[in-house]
């Protein structure tokens, strides 16, 4: 079996986690060898950086420094988890990857966008397929704010920020329509999962 690198993207509360868990179950049923991982995180070092980035009052960082921290976490994750899994011909399911930096940081500064694009190229690993779970920002934000977490996350920026994030994700999906599949997340989890499974089948063929 050949490895497939799958990433999931979307605004906070879009239902990524549910879909990732359903896909992992689907692969487990098929007895396929896969690695389920997440960003920022996936390694001890990257989890330390996550704590720095998402703890309360993290906004002392400029958006450019924030970009470099997300990228440092990603580089560690790619070196230690993603690359070895791909070389091992495993399927990789990653909760967020590069597109999140282009959107969450890039949207707030042209310099940060430039930085993230340059570093993306340097890292040189691209998902084979990216599922963008597109979702009504009001509903997604409601869900995200109802989660219990000790992290200070981007959902705290409010509804206008979520709307801009959504638009920015849709824009990069248009630019990379060969890789990024827009999935309508305003449906039942089973309907969404069926479409995701079908896209993967098509890709593998
Ligand atoms: P995540 O744990 O995926 O949150 P969620 O479960 O809501 O999807 O990501 C944590 C936060 O970090 C989220 O608000 C998005 C943000 N983020 C960035 O700003 N840039 C990045 O490069 C990544 C990977 C995440």
PDB file of C-alpha atoms and ligand atoms in Angstrom:
ATOM      1  CA  UNK A   1       0.000   0.000   0.000  1.00  0.00           C
ATOM      2  CA  UNK A   2       1.171   3.524  -0.811  1.00  0.00           C
ATOM      3  CA  UNK A   3       1.059   6.187   1.866  1.00  0.00           C
ATOM      4  CA  UNK A   4      -1.571   8.953   1.726  1.00  0.00           C
ATOM      5  CA  UNK A   5      -1.153  12.208   3.606  1.00  0.00           C
ATOM      6  CA  UNK A   6      -4.598  13.607   4.497  1.00  0.00           C
ATOM      7  CA  UNK A   7      -5.130  16.917   6.284  1.00  0.00           C
ATOM      8  CA  UNK A   8      -8.312  18.417   7.704  1.00  0.00           C
ATOM      9  CA  UNK A   9      -8.910  22.141   7.881  1.00  0.00           C
ATOM     10  CA  UNK A  10     -11.662  24.532   8.841  1.00  0.00           C
ATOM     11  CA  UNK A  11     -12.703  27.195  11.302  1.00  0.00           C
ATOM     12  CA  UNK A  12     -12.916  26.430  15.023  1.00  0.00           C
ATOM     13  CA  UNK A  13     -15.919  24.226  15.819  1.00  0.00           C
ATOM     14  CA  UNK A  14     -16.443  23.051  12.201  1.00  0.00           C
ATOM     15  CA  UNK A  15     -16.602  19.361  13.150  1.00  0.00           C
ATOM     16  CA  UNK A  16     -13.092  18.314  12.065  1.00  0.00           C
ATOM     17  CA  UNK A  17     -12.478  16.201  15.128  1.00  0.00           C
ATOM     18  CA  UNK A  18     -15.677  14.167  14.639  1.00  0.00           C
ATOM     19  CA  UNK A  19     -14.766  13.529  10.997  1.00  0.00           C
ATOM     20  CA  UNK A  20     -11.177  12.605  11.827  1.00  0.00           C
ATOM     21  CA  UNK A  21     -12.401  10.066  14.378  1.00  0.00           C
ATOM     22  CA  UNK A  22     -14.892   8.604  11.885  1.00  0.00           C
ATOM     23  CA  UNK A  23     -12.188   8.314   9.225  1.00  0.00           C
ATOM     24  CA  UNK A  24      -9.800   6.645  11.672  1.00  0.00           C
ATOM     25  CA  UNK A  25     -12.536   4.106  12.522  1.00  0.00           C
ATOM     26  CA  UNK A  26     -13.116   3.538   8.802  1.00  0.00           C
ATOM     27  CA  UNK A  27      -9.408   2.792   8.193  1.00  0.00           C
ATOM     28  CA  UNK A  28      -9.236   0.587  11.285  1.00  0.00           C
ATOM     29  CA  UNK A  29     -12.174  -1.440   9.953  1.00  0.00           C
ATOM     30  CA  UNK A  30     -10.349  -1.846   6.638  1.00  0.00           C
ATOM     31  CA  UNK A  31      -7.240  -2.941   8.602  1.00  0.00           C
ATOM     32  CA  UNK A  32      -5.248  -0.109   7.068  1.00  0.00           C
ATOM     33  CA  UNK A  33      -2.200   1.141   8.846  1.00  0.00           C
ATOM     34  CA  UNK A  34      -2.598   4.807   9.777  1.00  0.00           C
ATOM     35  CA  UNK A  35      -1.269   7.532  12.051  1.00  0.00           C
ATOM     36  CA  UNK A  36      -3.696  10.092  13.493  1.00  0.00           C
ATOM     37  CA  UNK A  37      -2.019  13.291  14.568  1.00  0.00           C
ATOM     38  CA  UNK A  38      -2.663  17.005  15.107  1.00  0.00           C
ATOM     39  CA  UNK A  39      -1.195  20.481  14.871  1.00  0.00           C
ATOM     40  CA  UNK A  40       0.020  22.408  16.689  1.00  0.00           C
ATOM     41  CA  UNK A  41       1.349  19.294  18.421  1.00  0.00           C
ATOM     42  CA  UNK A  42       2.097  15.699  17.538  1.00  0.00           C
ATOM     43  CA  UNK A  43       5.497  15.598  19.279  1.00  0.00           C
ATOM     44  CA  UNK A  44       6.726  16.490  22.755  1.00  0.00           C
ATOM     45  CA  UNK A  45       8.513  19.589  21.468  1.00  0.00           C
ATOM     46  CA  UNK A  46       5.577  20.723  19.349  1.00  0.00           C
ATOM     47  CA  UNK A  47       3.234  20.286  22.325  1.00  0.00           C
ATOM     48  CA  UNK A  48       5.495  22.555  24.376  1.00  0.00           C
ATOM     49  CA  UNK A  49       5.237  25.182  21.628  1.00  0.00           C
ATOM     50  CA  UNK A  50       1.448  24.685  21.557  1.00  0.00           C
ATOM     51  CA  UNK A  51       1.326  25.585  25.246  1.00  0.00           C
ATOM     52  CA  UNK A  52       3.305  28.766  24.589  1.00  0.00           C
ATOM     53  CA  UNK A  53       1.050  29.704  21.679  1.00  0.00           C
ATOM     54  CA  UNK A  54      -2.354  28.924  23.104  1.00  0.00           C
ATOM     55  CA  UNK A  55      -2.021  29.818  26.753  1.00  0.00           C
ATOM     56  CA  UNK A  56      -3.909  32.800  28.046  1.00  0.00           C
ATOM     57  CA  UNK A  57      -2.587  36.213  27.041  1.00  0.00           C
ATOM     58  CA  UNK A  58      -0.471  34.716  24.290  1.00  0.00           C
ATOM     59  CA  UNK A  59      -0.946  37.843  22.245  1.00  0.00           C
ATOM     60  CA  UNK A  60       2.336  39.363  23.277  1.00  0.00           C
ATOM     61  CA  UNK A  61       3.696  37.729  20.122  1.00  0.00           C
ATOM     62  CA  UNK A  62       3.646  39.624  16.879  1.00  0.00           C
ATOM     63  CA  UNK A  63       1.829  37.681  14.197  1.00  0.00           C
ATOM     64  CA  UNK A  64       5.166  37.089  12.439  1.00  0.00           C
ATOM     65  CA  UNK A  65       6.731  35.574  15.594  1.00  0.00           C
ATOM     66  CA  UNK A  66       3.568  33.517  16.058  1.00  0.00           C
ATOM     67  CA  UNK A  67       4.027  32.192  12.500  1.00  0.00           C
ATOM     68  CA  UNK A  68       7.613  31.151  13.229  1.00  0.00           C
ATOM     69  CA  UNK A  69       6.515  29.340  16.396  1.00  0.00           C
ATOM     70  CA  UNK A  70       3.767  27.432  14.548  1.00  0.00           C
ATOM     71  CA  UNK A  71       6.329  26.578  11.863  1.00  0.00           C
ATOM     72  CA  UNK A  72       8.914  25.378  14.404  1.00  0.00           C
ATOM     73  CA  UNK A  73       6.280  23.087  15.907  1.00  0.00           C
ATOM     74  CA  UNK A  74       5.377  21.865  12.404  1.00  0.00           C
ATOM     75  CA  UNK A  75       8.980  21.207  11.426  1.00  0.00           C
ATOM     76  CA  UNK A  76       9.491  19.011  14.497  1.00  0.00           C
ATOM     77  CA  UNK A  77       6.225  17.211  13.766  1.00  0.00           C
ATOM     78  CA  UNK A  78       7.150  16.628  10.109  1.00  0.00           C
ATOM     79  CA  UNK A  79      10.643  15.352  10.975  1.00  0.00           C
ATOM     80  CA  UNK A  80       9.585  13.014  13.762  1.00  0.00           C
ATOM     81  CA  UNK A  81       6.081  11.847  12.856  1.00  0.00           C
ATOM     82  CA  UNK A  82       4.816  12.713   9.376  1.00  0.00           C
ATOM     83  CA  UNK A  83       7.902  11.941   7.254  1.00  0.00           C
ATOM     84  CA  UNK A  84       8.667   8.627   8.985  1.00  0.00           C
ATOM     85  CA  UNK A  85       5.020   7.543   8.616  1.00  0.00           C
ATOM     86  CA  UNK A  86       5.017   8.404   4.898  1.00  0.00           C
ATOM     87  CA  UNK A  87       8.301   6.524   4.410  1.00  0.00           C
ATOM     88  CA  UNK A  88       6.672   3.604   6.188  1.00  0.00           C
ATOM     89  CA  UNK A  89       3.785   3.707   3.668  1.00  0.00           C
ATOM     90  CA  UNK A  90       1.260   4.551   6.354  1.00  0.00           C
ATOM     91  CA  UNK A  91      -1.775   6.761   5.927  1.00  0.00           C
ATOM     92  CA  UNK A  92      -1.372  10.033   7.833  1.00  0.00           C
ATOM     93  CA  UNK A  93      -4.482  11.839   9.094  1.00  0.00           C
ATOM     94  CA  UNK A  94      -3.489  15.279  10.329  1.00  0.00           C
ATOM     95  CA  UNK A  95      -5.816  17.676  12.173  1.00  0.00           C
ATOM     96  CA  UNK A  96      -4.699  20.987  10.583  1.00  0.00           C
ATOM     97  CA  UNK A  97      -1.491  21.551   8.624  1.00  0.00           C
ATOM     98  CA  UNK A  98       0.065  24.343   6.606  1.00  0.00           C
ATOM     99  CA  UNK A  99      -3.197  25.870   5.344  1.00  0.00           C
ATOM    100  CA  UNK A 100      -4.072  26.810   8.945  1.00  0.00           C
ATOM    101  CA  UNK A 101      -0.954  28.985   9.192  1.00  0.00           C
ATOM    102  CA  UNK A 102      -1.610  30.578   5.816  1.00  0.00           C
ATOM    103  CA  UNK A 103      -5.145  31.372   6.976  1.00  0.00           C
ATOM    104  CA  UNK A 104      -4.913  32.120  10.729  1.00  0.00           C
ATOM    105  CA  UNK A 105      -1.606  34.008  10.598  1.00  0.00           C
ATOM    106  CA  UNK A 106      -1.429  34.975   6.913  1.00  0.00           C
ATOM    107  CA  UNK A 107      -4.814  36.641   7.057  1.00  0.00           C
ATOM    108  CA  UNK A 108      -3.534  39.081   9.679  1.00  0.00           C
ATOM    109  CA  UNK A 109      -0.313  40.197   8.015  1.00  0.00           C
ATOM    110  CA  UNK A 110       1.110  40.047   4.480  1.00  0.00           C
ATOM    111  CA  UNK A 111       4.568  39.432   6.005  1.00  0.00           C
ATOM    112  CA  UNK A 112       3.250  36.427   7.941  1.00  0.00           C
ATOM    113  CA  UNK A 113       1.650  35.093   4.774  1.00  0.00           C
ATOM    114  CA  UNK A 114       4.928  35.445   2.895  1.00  0.00           C
ATOM    115  CA  UNK A 115       6.789  33.732   5.740  1.00  0.00           C
ATOM    116  CA  UNK A 116       4.373  30.828   5.890  1.00  0.00           C
ATOM    117  CA  UNK A 117       4.532  30.287   2.113  1.00  0.00           C
ATOM    118  CA  UNK A 118       8.351  30.318   2.098  1.00  0.00           C
ATOM    119  CA  UNK A 119       8.535  27.921   5.036  1.00  0.00           C
ATOM    120  CA  UNK A 120       5.906  25.652   3.485  1.00  0.00           C
ATOM    121  CA  UNK A 121       8.179  25.271   0.487  1.00  0.00           C
ATOM    122  CA  UNK A 122      11.214  24.612   2.697  1.00  0.00           C
ATOM    123  CA  UNK A 123       9.387  21.899   4.646  1.00  0.00           C
ATOM    124  CA  UNK A 124       8.465  20.476   1.261  1.00  0.00           C
ATOM    125  CA  UNK A 125       5.763  18.037   2.367  1.00  0.00           C
ATOM    126  CA  UNK A 126       2.313  18.591   0.908  1.00  0.00           C
ATOM    127  CA  UNK A 127      -0.872  16.728   1.794  1.00  0.00           C
ATOM    128  CA  UNK A 128      -2.183  14.515  -1.015  1.00  0.00           C
ATOM    129  CA  UNK A 129      -5.666  15.652  -0.114  1.00  0.00           C
ATOM    130  CA  UNK A 130      -7.055  18.285   2.249  1.00  0.00           C
ATOM    131  CA  UNK A 131     -10.639  18.310   3.458  1.00  0.00           C
ATOM    132  CA  UNK A 132     -11.903  21.777   4.224  1.00  0.00           C
ATOM    133  CA  UNK A 133     -14.988  21.339   6.378  1.00  0.00           C
ATOM    134  CA  UNK A 134     -16.973  24.427   5.480  1.00  0.00           C
ATOM    135  CA  UNK A 135     -19.484  25.456   8.061  1.00  0.00           C
ATOM    136  CA  UNK A 136     -21.796  28.291   9.038  1.00  0.00           C
ATOM    137  CA  UNK A 137     -19.507  30.478  11.225  1.00  0.00           C
ATOM    138  CA  UNK A 138     -22.288  31.290  13.744  1.00  0.00           C
ATOM    139  CA  UNK A 139     -23.024  27.622  14.467  1.00  0.00           C
ATOM    140  CA  UNK A 140     -19.323  26.707  14.507  1.00  0.00           C
ATOM    141  CA  UNK A 141     -18.465  29.519  16.918  1.00  0.00           C
ATOM    142  CA  UNK A 142     -21.303  28.533  19.231  1.00  0.00           C
ATOM    143  CA  UNK A 143     -19.950  24.996  19.354  1.00  0.00           C
ATOM    144  CA  UNK A 144     -16.363  26.109  19.819  1.00  0.00           C
ATOM    145  CA  UNK A 145     -17.225  28.419  22.697  1.00  0.00           C
ATOM    146  CA  UNK A 146     -19.137  25.646  24.460  1.00  0.00           C
ATOM    147  CA  UNK A 147     -16.046  23.447  24.634  1.00  0.00           C
ATOM    148  CA  UNK A 148     -14.268  23.117  27.933  1.00  0.00           C
ATOM    149  CA  UNK A 149     -10.618  23.998  27.436  1.00  0.00           C
ATOM    150  CA  UNK A 150      -7.903  25.823  29.315  1.00  0.00           C
ATOM    151  CA  UNK A 151      -6.475  27.169  26.073  1.00  0.00           C
ATOM    152  CA  UNK A 152      -6.906  30.711  24.825  1.00  0.00           C
ATOM    153  CA  UNK A 153      -7.780  30.081  21.238  1.00  0.00           C
ATOM    154  CA  UNK A 154      -8.704  32.000  18.156  1.00  0.00           C
ATOM    155  CA  UNK A 155     -12.434  31.487  18.658  1.00  0.00           C
ATOM    156  CA  UNK A 156     -12.113  34.186  21.322  1.00  0.00           C
ATOM    157  CA  UNK A 157     -11.645  36.776  18.564  1.00  0.00           C
ATOM    158  CA  UNK A 158     -15.391  36.691  17.823  1.00  0.00           C
ATOM    159  CA  UNK A 159     -17.764  36.166  14.931  1.00  0.00           C
ATOM    160  CA  UNK A 160     -16.279  38.655  12.454  1.00  0.00           C
ATOM    161  CA  UNK A 161     -12.900  36.994  12.753  1.00  0.00           C
ATOM    162  CA  UNK A 162     -14.534  33.571  12.196  1.00  0.00           C
ATOM    163  CA  UNK A 163     -16.266  34.901   9.067  1.00  0.00           C
ATOM    164  CA  UNK A 164     -12.967  36.200   7.713  1.00  0.00           C
ATOM    165  CA  UNK A 165     -11.274  32.890   8.505  1.00  0.00           C
ATOM    166  CA  UNK A 166     -13.977  31.020   6.611  1.00  0.00           C
ATOM    167  CA  UNK A 167     -13.583  33.276   3.568  1.00  0.00           C
ATOM    168  CA  UNK A 168      -9.816  32.946   3.670  1.00  0.00           C
ATOM    169  CA  UNK A 169     -10.074  29.120   3.767  1.00  0.00           C
ATOM    170  CA  UNK A 170     -12.486  29.203   0.807  1.00  0.00           C
ATOM    171  CA  UNK A 171     -10.070  31.443  -1.109  1.00  0.00           C
ATOM    172  CA  UNK A 172      -7.104  29.102  -0.732  1.00  0.00           C
ATOM    173  CA  UNK A 173      -9.325  26.139  -1.578  1.00  0.00           C
ATOM    174  CA  UNK A 174     -10.106  27.874  -4.869  1.00  0.00           C
ATOM    175  CA  UNK A 175      -6.404  28.429  -5.562  1.00  0.00           C
ATOM    176  CA  UNK A 176      -5.543  24.792  -4.760  1.00  0.00           C
ATOM    177  CA  UNK A 177      -8.677  23.112  -6.030  1.00  0.00           C
ATOM    178  CA  UNK A 178      -6.627  20.075  -7.124  1.00  0.00           C
ATOM    179  CA  UNK A 179      -5.677  19.334  -3.495  1.00  0.00           C
ATOM    180  CA  UNK A 180      -8.326  20.958  -1.282  1.00  0.00           C
ATOM    181  CA  UNK A 181     -11.853  19.523  -1.308  1.00  0.00           C
ATOM    182  CA  UNK A 182     -14.528  21.756   0.150  1.00  0.00           C
ATOM    183  CA  UNK A 183     -16.930  19.644   2.197  1.00  0.00           C
ATOM    184  CA  UNK A 184     -20.289  21.060   3.266  1.00  0.00           C
ATOM    185  CA  UNK A 185     -20.223  20.568   7.032  1.00  0.00           C
ATOM    186  CA  UNK A 186     -23.827  21.714   7.545  1.00  0.00           C
ATOM    187  CA  UNK A 187     -25.051  18.108   7.219  1.00  0.00           C
ATOM    188  CA  UNK A 188     -25.160  15.024   9.411  1.00  0.00           C
ATOM    189  CA  UNK A 189     -21.736  13.638  10.425  1.00  0.00           C
ATOM    190  CA  UNK A 190     -22.546  10.420   8.502  1.00  0.00           C
ATOM    191  CA  UNK A 191     -23.319  12.280   5.277  1.00  0.00           C
ATOM    192  CA  UNK A 192     -20.102  14.264   5.588  1.00  0.00           C
ATOM    193  CA  UNK A 193     -18.096  11.104   6.341  1.00  0.00           C
ATOM    194  CA  UNK A 194     -19.556   9.297   3.312  1.00  0.00           C
ATOM    195  CA  UNK A 195     -18.381  12.079   1.004  1.00  0.00           C
ATOM    196  CA  UNK A 196     -14.911  12.061   2.569  1.00  0.00           C
ATOM    197  CA  UNK A 197     -14.581   8.272   2.166  1.00  0.00           C
ATOM    198  CA  UNK A 198     -15.676   8.531  -1.436  1.00  0.00           C
ATOM    199  CA  UNK A 199     -13.083  11.226  -2.214  1.00  0.00           C
ATOM    200  CA  UNK A 200     -10.350   9.068  -0.700  1.00  0.00           C
ATOM    201  CA  UNK A 201     -11.473   6.050  -2.768  1.00  0.00           C
ATOM    202  CA  UNK A 202     -11.296   8.192  -5.904  1.00  0.00           C
ATOM    203  CA  UNK A 203      -7.843   9.476  -4.967  1.00  0.00           C
ATOM    204  CA  UNK A 204      -6.485   5.984  -4.338  1.00  0.00           C
ATOM    205  CA  UNK A 205      -7.802   4.759  -7.701  1.00  0.00           C
TER     206      UNK A 205
HETATM  207  P1  LIG B   1      -6.938  23.064  17.097  1.00  0.00           P
HETATM  208  O1  LIG B   1      -6.478  22.340  18.293  1.00  0.00           O
HETATM  209  O2  LIG B   1      -6.975  22.350  15.811  1.00  0.00           O
HETATM  210  O3  LIG B   1      -8.346  23.704  17.409  1.00  0.00           O
HETATM  211  P2  LIG B   1      -9.749  23.163  16.923  1.00  0.00           P
HETATM  212  O4  LIG B   1     -10.004  21.909  17.660  1.00  0.00           O
HETATM  213  O5  LIG B   1     -10.674  24.279  17.247  1.00  0.00           O
HETATM  214  O6  LIG B   1      -9.622  22.957  15.455  1.00  0.00           O
HETATM  215  O7  LIG B   1      -6.051  24.369  16.877  1.00  0.00           O
HETATM  216  C1  LIG B   1      -5.852  25.268  17.914  1.00  0.00           C
HETATM  217  C2  LIG B   1      -5.865  26.680  17.423  1.00  0.00           C
HETATM  218  O8  LIG B   1      -4.641  26.999  16.759  1.00  0.00           O
HETATM  219  C3  LIG B   1      -6.975  26.966  16.438  1.00  0.00           C
HETATM  220  O9  LIG B   1      -7.669  28.137  16.888  1.00  0.00           O
HETATM  221  C4  LIG B   1      -6.267  27.260  15.153  1.00  0.00           C
HETATM  222  C5  LIG B   1      -4.902  27.717  15.577  1.00  0.00           C
HETATM  223  N1  LIG B   1      -3.818  27.479  14.604  1.00  0.00           N
HETATM  224  C6  LIG B   1      -3.173  28.573  14.017  1.00  0.00           C
HETATM  225  O10 LIG B   1      -3.505  29.715  14.295  1.00  0.00           O
HETATM  226  N2  LIG B   1      -2.160  28.338  13.129  1.00  0.00           N
HETATM  227  C7  LIG B   1      -1.730  27.095  12.809  1.00  0.00           C
HETATM  228  O11 LIG B   1      -0.792  26.930  12.002  1.00  0.00           O
HETATM  229  C8  LIG B   1      -2.409  25.971  13.418  1.00  0.00           C
HETATM  230  C9  LIG B   1      -1.983  24.575  13.101  1.00  0.00           C
HETATM  231  C10 LIG B   1      -3.441  26.212  14.313  1.00  0.00           C
END
